[in-house]
Amino acid sequence: MTKTVFITGASSGIGQACAEVLAKEGYNLLLCARRLNRLDILKEKLNSIYPHIKIHTFELDVRDSEQVQNQINGLPEEWKTIHVLINNAGLSQGLDPIQDGDIGDWDRMIDTNVKGLLYVSKAVIPLMDTANGAHIVNLGSIAGKEVYPNGNVYCASKHAVDALTKAMRIDLLSKGIKVTSIDPGMVETEFSEVRFHGDKERAKSVYTGVQPLTGTDIAETILFVITRPAHVNINDLLIMPTAQATGTIVNRK
Ligand SMILES: NC(=O)C1=CN([C@@H]2O[C@H](COP(=O)(O)OP(=O)(O)OC[C@H]3O[C@@H](n4cnc5c(N)ncnc54)[C@H](OP(=O)(O)O)[C@@H]3O)[C@@H](O)[C@H]2O)C=CC1
Ligand SMILES: CC(=O)[C@H](N)C(=O)O
C-alpha cells in the first residue's frame, strides 16, 4: 500500500527536504505552506523525477484555524486518508532580551509554532489511517529542551511543542497513533533569515566557521523514524551538528 504523508511548511528548508526524501521512497505527498507557487514548482520537479507518486499541493496559513479546518475538510476524497503527519511549519522571529522583544514577533511564533500545530493536528487526526501505521512527527528543537540567551519566546514555543508531543502520545495511545518529536540544533535553511527579518548577512553569520545540519539530514532521520516496525516508536530525537554542544555553544573554526 502506498502511504500518504502530510507535510506542513513544505515550501522551504526541512519541510521541502522531507518532500524530496519521501518522494524518492515512493510516498504520496500532501504539501502545504503559504507560498503555493513554491510548492507547485517542487511538485513539478518531483513528479518529473518520480512520475509514479501522487502529490497534492494547497495554500495554508496554519495560524488561521478556520482556513485549516476548511482546507483539510475540503481535501479531495482520495486525499482523505493520511498515514503520516509532519508538523514542520514553524519559525523564529527576533533574538532580543525579553524586555526589548517585539509583540508582533511573539504572536507570530506562538500562533505558528504552537497554535498552528494544534489546529492542523486536530483537523488531520480524524483522517489518519490507524489500521495501517498512523504517525505524527512534530518538529521541536534544541530550543525546546533548553533556554538560551534572547531565545525566550521561541524557546517557550518549542517547550510547548515538547509538552504537546508528550500529551499527544498519551491521548492518542489507544488509537495506536505513534507520536515522535524531532529536535534539531542548527540546520541551515531559511530559518535564520526569517528570524532576522530578512537580514541575509546576519543570517549567514550564524553558520560561519561551522558545518551545520542540512534539511536532508533531518528528512533522512524522519524517514528512519517513520519506517520502524509497527511495535517500535521513537519518542524523541535530539540531533545536533557535531560542532554544536548546546543551543549556543558552538566550536567555530
Ligand atoms: N533551522 C533550524 O536550525 C531549526 C529549525 N527547527 C524547526 O524546523 C521547522 C522548519 O524550519 P526550517 O525548515 O528550518 O525553516 P524555513 O524557514 O526554511 O521553513 C519554514 C517553513 O514553515 C512554513 N511556515 C511558516 N509559517 C507558516 C504559516 N503561518 N503557515 C504555514 N506554513 C508556514 C514556511 O512556508 P511559507 O513561508 O511558504 O508559509 C516554510 O515552508 C520549524 O518548526 C523550526 O522551528 C528546529 C530546530 C532548528
Ligand atoms: C539553537 C539552534 O540550534 C536552533 N537552530 C535555534 O536557533 O533555536
Short mmCIF file of C-alpha atoms and ligand atoms in Angstrom, two decimals:
data_model
loop_
_atom_site.label_atom_id
_atom_site.label_comp_id
_atom_site.label_asym_id
_atom_site.label_seq_id
_atom_site.Cartn_x
_atom_site.Cartn_y
_atom_site.Cartn_z
CA MET A 1 0.00 0.00 0.00
CA THR A 2 1.31 3.46 -0.89
CA LYS A 3 1.27 5.68 2.19
CA THR A 4 0.38 9.37 2.23
CA VAL A 5 2.43 11.91 4.16
CA PHE A 6 1.05 15.36 5.01
CA ILE A 7 3.83 17.95 5.42
CA THR A 8 3.23 21.48 6.68
CA GLY A 9 5.76 24.13 5.66
CA ALA A 10 6.98 22.19 2.61
CA SER A 11 7.97 25.33 0.68
CA SER A 12 11.44 25.60 2.22
CA GLY A 13 14.13 24.01 4.37
CA ILE A 14 13.32 20.88 6.38
CA GLY A 15 9.78 20.52 5.01
CA GLN A 16 10.96 20.72 1.42
CA ALA A 17 13.76 18.23 2.14
CA CYS A 18 11.18 15.85 3.67
CA ALA A 19 9.15 16.07 0.45
CA GLU A 20 12.27 15.29 -1.62
CA VAL A 21 13.44 12.36 0.52
CA LEU A 22 9.96 10.83 0.91
CA ALA A 23 9.13 11.22 -2.80
CA LYS A 24 12.24 9.18 -3.58
CA GLU A 25 10.92 6.47 -1.24
CA GLY A 26 7.60 6.33 -3.11
CA TYR A 27 5.25 8.08 -0.64
CA ASN A 28 2.32 10.15 -1.88
CA LEU A 29 2.58 13.71 -0.61
CA LEU A 30 0.17 16.35 0.65
CA LEU A 31 2.19 19.57 0.72
CA CYS A 32 1.06 22.89 2.19
CA ALA A 33 2.50 26.30 3.07
CA ARG A 34 1.61 29.93 2.42
CA ARG A 35 3.80 30.15 -0.71
CA LEU A 36 1.81 27.94 -3.10
CA ASN A 37 3.99 28.90 -6.09
CA ARG A 38 6.99 27.27 -4.47
CA LEU A 39 5.00 24.12 -3.70
CA ASP A 40 3.87 23.87 -7.31
CA ILE A 41 7.44 24.21 -8.59
CA LEU A 42 8.50 21.49 -6.15
CA LYS A 43 5.59 19.27 -7.23
CA GLU A 44 6.53 19.64 -10.89
CA LYS A 45 10.17 18.82 -10.18
CA LEU A 46 9.37 15.77 -8.03
CA ASN A 47 6.76 14.42 -10.45
CA SER A 48 9.23 14.69 -13.32
CA ILE A 49 11.71 12.52 -11.38
CA TYR A 50 9.15 10.22 -9.68
CA PRO A 51 6.14 10.07 -12.03
CA HIS A 52 4.61 7.13 -10.10
CA ILE A 53 3.88 9.15 -6.93
CA LYS A 54 0.92 11.48 -6.38
CA ILE A 55 1.39 14.99 -4.99
CA HIS A 56 -1.34 17.42 -3.93
CA THR A 57 -0.40 20.98 -3.00
CA PHE A 58 -2.51 23.63 -1.31
CA GLU A 59 -2.10 27.01 0.29
CA LEU A 60 -2.37 27.03 4.07
CA ASP A 61 -1.62 29.52 6.81
CA VAL A 62 -1.53 27.28 9.87
CA ARG A 63 -2.32 30.26 12.12
CA ASP A 64 -5.82 30.56 10.66
CA SER A 65 -7.95 27.93 12.44
CA GLU A 66 -10.93 28.35 10.11
CA GLN A 67 -8.79 28.06 6.98
CA VAL A 68 -7.08 24.97 8.42
CA GLN A 69 -10.46 23.27 9.06
CA ASN A 70 -11.91 24.28 5.69
CA GLN A 71 -8.86 23.33 3.62
CA ILE A 72 -8.41 19.96 5.30
CA ASN A 73 -12.14 19.10 5.36
CA GLY A 74 -12.29 20.15 1.71
CA LEU A 75 -9.49 17.87 0.51
CA PRO A 76 -10.44 15.68 -2.46
CA GLU A 77 -11.73 12.26 -1.27
CA GLU A 78 -8.63 10.42 -2.48
CA TRP A 79 -6.52 12.60 -0.15
CA LYS A 80 -8.62 11.99 2.94
CA THR A 81 -6.58 9.03 4.19
CA ILE A 82 -3.37 10.15 5.85
CA HIS A 83 -0.69 7.90 7.31
CA VAL A 84 1.96 10.35 8.48
CA LEU A 85 1.59 13.99 9.57
CA ILE A 86 4.79 16.03 9.76
CA ASN A 87 4.05 19.18 11.77
CA ASN A 88 7.01 21.12 10.44
CA ALA A 89 5.72 24.67 9.74
CA GLY A 90 7.36 26.99 12.22
CA LEU A 91 9.55 29.99 12.68
CA SER A 92 11.63 32.11 14.96
CA GLN A 93 11.41 35.90 14.84
CA GLY A 94 13.80 38.18 16.69
CA LEU A 95 16.64 37.40 19.09
CA ASP A 96 16.34 40.07 21.77
CA PRO A 97 16.14 40.21 25.55
CA ILE A 98 12.54 39.82 26.69
CA GLN A 99 12.29 43.48 27.73
CA ASP A 100 13.09 44.54 24.13
CA GLY A 101 11.02 41.87 22.39
CA ASP A 102 8.53 42.75 19.67
CA ILE A 103 4.95 41.72 20.44
CA GLY A 104 4.22 41.04 16.77
CA ASP A 105 7.17 38.60 16.68
CA TRP A 106 5.91 36.89 19.84
CA ASP A 107 2.43 36.49 18.38
CA ARG A 108 3.76 35.07 15.09
CA MET A 109 5.89 32.48 16.91
CA ILE A 110 3.20 31.35 19.33
CA ASP A 111 0.46 31.41 16.68
CA THR A 112 2.53 29.37 14.19
CA ASN A 113 4.60 27.01 16.32
CA VAL A 114 2.02 26.20 18.98
CA LYS A 115 -1.50 27.08 17.84
CA GLY A 116 -0.82 26.16 14.18
CA LEU A 117 0.44 22.72 15.19
CA LEU A 118 -2.69 22.23 17.29
CA TYR A 119 -5.11 23.35 14.56
CA VAL A 120 -3.53 21.10 11.92
CA SER A 121 -3.33 18.10 14.25
CA LYS A 122 -6.99 18.45 15.27
CA ALA A 123 -8.08 18.55 11.63
CA VAL A 124 -5.80 15.71 10.44
CA ILE A 125 -6.18 13.17 13.29
CA PRO A 126 -9.72 12.09 12.21
CA LEU A 127 -8.30 11.35 8.72
CA MET A 128 -5.45 9.17 9.96
CA ASP A 129 -5.40 5.54 8.88
CA THR A 130 -5.00 4.00 12.32
CA ALA A 131 -5.21 0.47 10.89
CA ASN A 132 -2.08 0.96 8.82
CA GLY A 133 0.57 2.67 10.91
CA ALA A 134 -0.51 6.25 11.67
CA HIS A 135 2.28 8.52 12.87
CA ILE A 136 2.61 12.20 13.86
CA VAL A 137 6.07 13.76 13.74
CA ASN A 138 6.41 17.17 15.41
CA LEU A 139 9.36 19.45 14.71
CA GLY A 140 10.61 20.55 18.10
CA SER A 141 14.10 21.95 18.61
CA ILE A 142 17.08 22.04 20.96
CA ALA A 143 15.23 25.24 21.93
CA GLY A 144 12.50 23.00 23.35
CA LYS A 145 14.99 21.25 25.60
CA GLU A 146 16.93 24.23 26.95
CA VAL A 147 16.61 28.02 27.05
CA TYR A 148 19.35 30.18 25.56
CA PRO A 149 20.00 33.93 25.90
CA ASN A 150 17.48 36.02 23.95
CA GLY A 151 15.70 32.88 22.72
CA ASN A 152 12.88 33.46 25.27
CA VAL A 153 9.63 33.19 23.28
CA TYR A 154 10.96 30.86 20.55
CA CYS A 155 12.29 28.56 23.30
CA ALA A 156 8.94 28.78 25.11
CA SER A 157 7.09 27.87 21.92
CA LYS A 158 9.31 24.83 21.34
CA HIS A 159 9.00 23.79 25.01
CA ALA A 160 5.25 23.89 24.33
CA VAL A 161 5.77 21.63 21.30
CA ASP A 162 7.68 19.24 23.57
CA ALA A 163 4.78 19.20 26.05
CA LEU A 164 2.20 18.76 23.27
CA THR A 165 4.16 15.86 21.78
CA LYS A 166 4.12 14.10 25.15
CA ALA A 167 0.43 14.91 25.62
CA MET A 168 -0.49 13.65 22.14
CA ARG A 169 1.39 10.42 22.80
CA ILE A 170 -0.79 9.84 25.87
CA ASP A 171 -4.08 10.92 24.30
CA LEU A 172 -3.55 9.01 21.03
CA LEU A 173 -2.19 5.85 22.66
CA SER A 174 -5.49 3.99 22.48
CA LYS A 175 -5.83 4.84 18.78
CA GLY A 176 -2.39 3.37 18.07
CA ILE A 177 -1.10 6.61 16.57
CA LYS A 178 2.66 6.94 17.08
CA VAL A 179 3.93 10.39 18.10
CA THR A 180 7.54 11.49 17.73
CA SER A 181 9.43 14.69 18.37
CA ILE A 182 12.42 15.55 16.18
CA ASP A 183 14.57 18.18 17.89
CA PRO A 184 17.33 19.63 15.74
CA GLY A 185 20.12 22.01 16.62
CA MET A 186 21.47 24.25 13.90
CA VAL A 187 20.09 23.43 10.44
CA GLU A 188 20.96 25.76 7.57
CA THR A 189 17.64 26.70 5.96
CA GLU A 190 15.76 30.00 5.66
CA PHE A 191 15.27 29.81 9.45
CA SER A 192 17.85 32.48 10.35
CA GLU A 193 16.78 34.78 7.51
CA VAL A 194 13.25 34.66 8.89
CA ARG A 195 14.50 35.10 12.46
CA PHE A 196 16.42 38.24 11.46
CA HIS A 197 13.56 39.64 9.35
CA GLY A 198 15.31 39.18 6.02
CA ASP A 199 18.81 40.31 7.06
CA LYS A 200 20.77 37.86 4.87
CA GLU A 201 24.22 38.91 6.15
CA ARG A 202 23.28 38.38 9.78
CA ALA A 203 21.60 35.09 8.89
CA LYS A 204 24.73 33.89 7.08
CA SER A 205 26.91 34.73 10.08
CA VAL A 206 25.04 32.16 12.19
CA TYR A 207 26.74 29.41 10.13
CA THR A 208 30.20 30.99 9.82
CA GLY A 209 33.03 28.59 10.66
CA VAL A 210 30.74 25.66 11.39
CA GLN A 211 29.19 22.85 9.38
CA PRO A 212 25.50 22.96 10.24
CA LEU A 213 22.99 20.18 9.61
CA THR A 214 21.06 20.27 6.33
CA GLY A 215 17.36 19.82 5.77
CA THR A 216 18.22 16.48 4.17
CA ASP A 217 19.94 15.30 7.38
CA ILE A 218 16.69 15.88 9.23
CA ALA A 219 14.49 14.43 6.47
CA GLU A 220 16.55 11.22 6.40
CA THR A 221 16.15 10.95 10.17
CA ILE A 222 12.40 11.35 9.82
CA LEU A 223 12.38 8.64 7.15
CA PHE A 224 14.18 6.34 9.61
CA VAL A 225 11.67 7.19 12.36
CA ILE A 226 8.57 6.51 10.24
CA THR A 227 9.89 3.21 8.89
CA ARG A 228 10.45 1.43 12.21
CA PRO A 229 8.45 -1.78 12.76
CA ALA A 230 4.84 -1.39 13.97
CA HIS A 231 5.72 -2.19 17.60
CA VAL A 232 8.55 0.40 17.78
CA ASN A 233 8.12 4.14 18.36
CA ILE A 234 10.96 6.61 18.68
CA ASN A 235 9.59 9.13 21.16
CA ASP A 236 12.15 11.87 20.84
CA LEU A 237 15.35 12.52 18.89
CA LEU A 238 17.78 15.38 19.59
CA ILE A 239 20.05 15.92 16.59
CA MET A 240 22.96 18.35 16.59
CA PRO A 241 25.80 19.22 14.24
CA THR A 242 28.98 17.63 15.59
CA ALA A 243 30.34 21.14 16.21
CA GLN A 244 27.36 22.20 18.38
CA ALA A 245 27.13 21.16 22.04
CA THR A 246 24.17 23.25 23.26
CA GLY A 247 21.86 25.86 21.78
CA THR A 248 24.67 28.40 21.87
CA ILE A 249 27.98 26.57 22.46
CA VAL A 250 29.43 26.04 19.01
CA ASN A 251 33.00 25.14 18.04
CA ARG A 252 33.79 27.54 15.18
CA LYS A 253 36.98 27.16 13.12
N1 LIG B 1 16.69 25.54 11.03
C1 LIG B 1 16.94 25.25 12.29
O1 LIG B 1 18.05 25.49 12.80
C2 LIG B 1 15.90 24.59 13.12
C3 LIG B 1 14.57 24.53 12.74
N2 LIG B 1 13.65 23.94 13.56
C4 LIG B 1 12.24 23.88 13.20
O2 LIG B 1 12.09 23.24 11.95
C5 LIG B 1 10.90 23.69 11.30
C6 LIG B 1 11.20 24.06 9.87
O3 LIG B 1 12.07 25.18 9.84
P1 LIG B 1 13.18 25.39 8.73
O4 LIG B 1 12.98 24.46 7.60
O5 LIG B 1 14.48 25.42 9.39
O6 LIG B 1 12.83 26.90 8.30
P2 LIG B 1 12.38 27.55 6.90
O7 LIG B 1 12.17 28.99 7.20
O8 LIG B 1 13.34 27.18 5.83
O9 LIG B 1 10.98 26.84 6.61
C7 LIG B 1 9.84 27.10 7.40
C8 LIG B 1 8.61 26.56 6.70
O10 LIG B 1 7.48 26.83 7.54
C9 LIG B 1 6.47 27.42 6.75
N3 LIG B 1 5.62 28.32 7.52
C10 LIG B 1 6.00 29.35 8.32
N4 LIG B 1 4.92 29.99 8.80
C11 LIG B 1 3.84 29.33 8.30
C12 LIG B 1 2.43 29.51 8.41
N5 LIG B 1 1.91 30.50 9.15
N6 LIG B 1 1.63 28.66 7.77
C13 LIG B 1 2.13 27.66 7.01
N7 LIG B 1 3.43 27.43 6.86
C14 LIG B 1 4.28 28.27 7.49
C15 LIG B 1 7.21 28.19 5.65
O11 LIG B 1 6.38 28.27 4.48
P3 LIG B 1 5.68 29.62 3.96
O12 LIG B 1 6.53 30.78 4.38
O13 LIG B 1 5.61 29.41 2.48
O14 LIG B 1 4.33 29.60 4.60
C16 LIG B 1 8.37 27.23 5.36
O15 LIG B 1 7.98 26.26 4.43
C17 LIG B 1 10.37 24.83 12.17
O16 LIG B 1 9.34 24.33 13.00
C18 LIG B 1 11.58 25.24 13.00
O17 LIG B 1 11.22 25.84 14.22
C19 LIG B 1 14.02 23.36 14.74
C20 LIG B 1 15.31 23.41 15.16
C21 LIG B 1 16.35 24.02 14.38
C1 LIG B 2 19.89 26.88 18.68
C2 LIG B 2 19.60 26.17 17.46
O1 LIG B 2 20.37 25.36 17.04
C3 LIG B 2 18.32 26.38 16.74
N1 LIG B 2 18.53 26.43 15.37
C4 LIG B 2 17.76 27.68 17.26
O2 LIG B 2 18.22 28.73 16.82
O3 LIG B 2 16.95 27.60 18.16
#
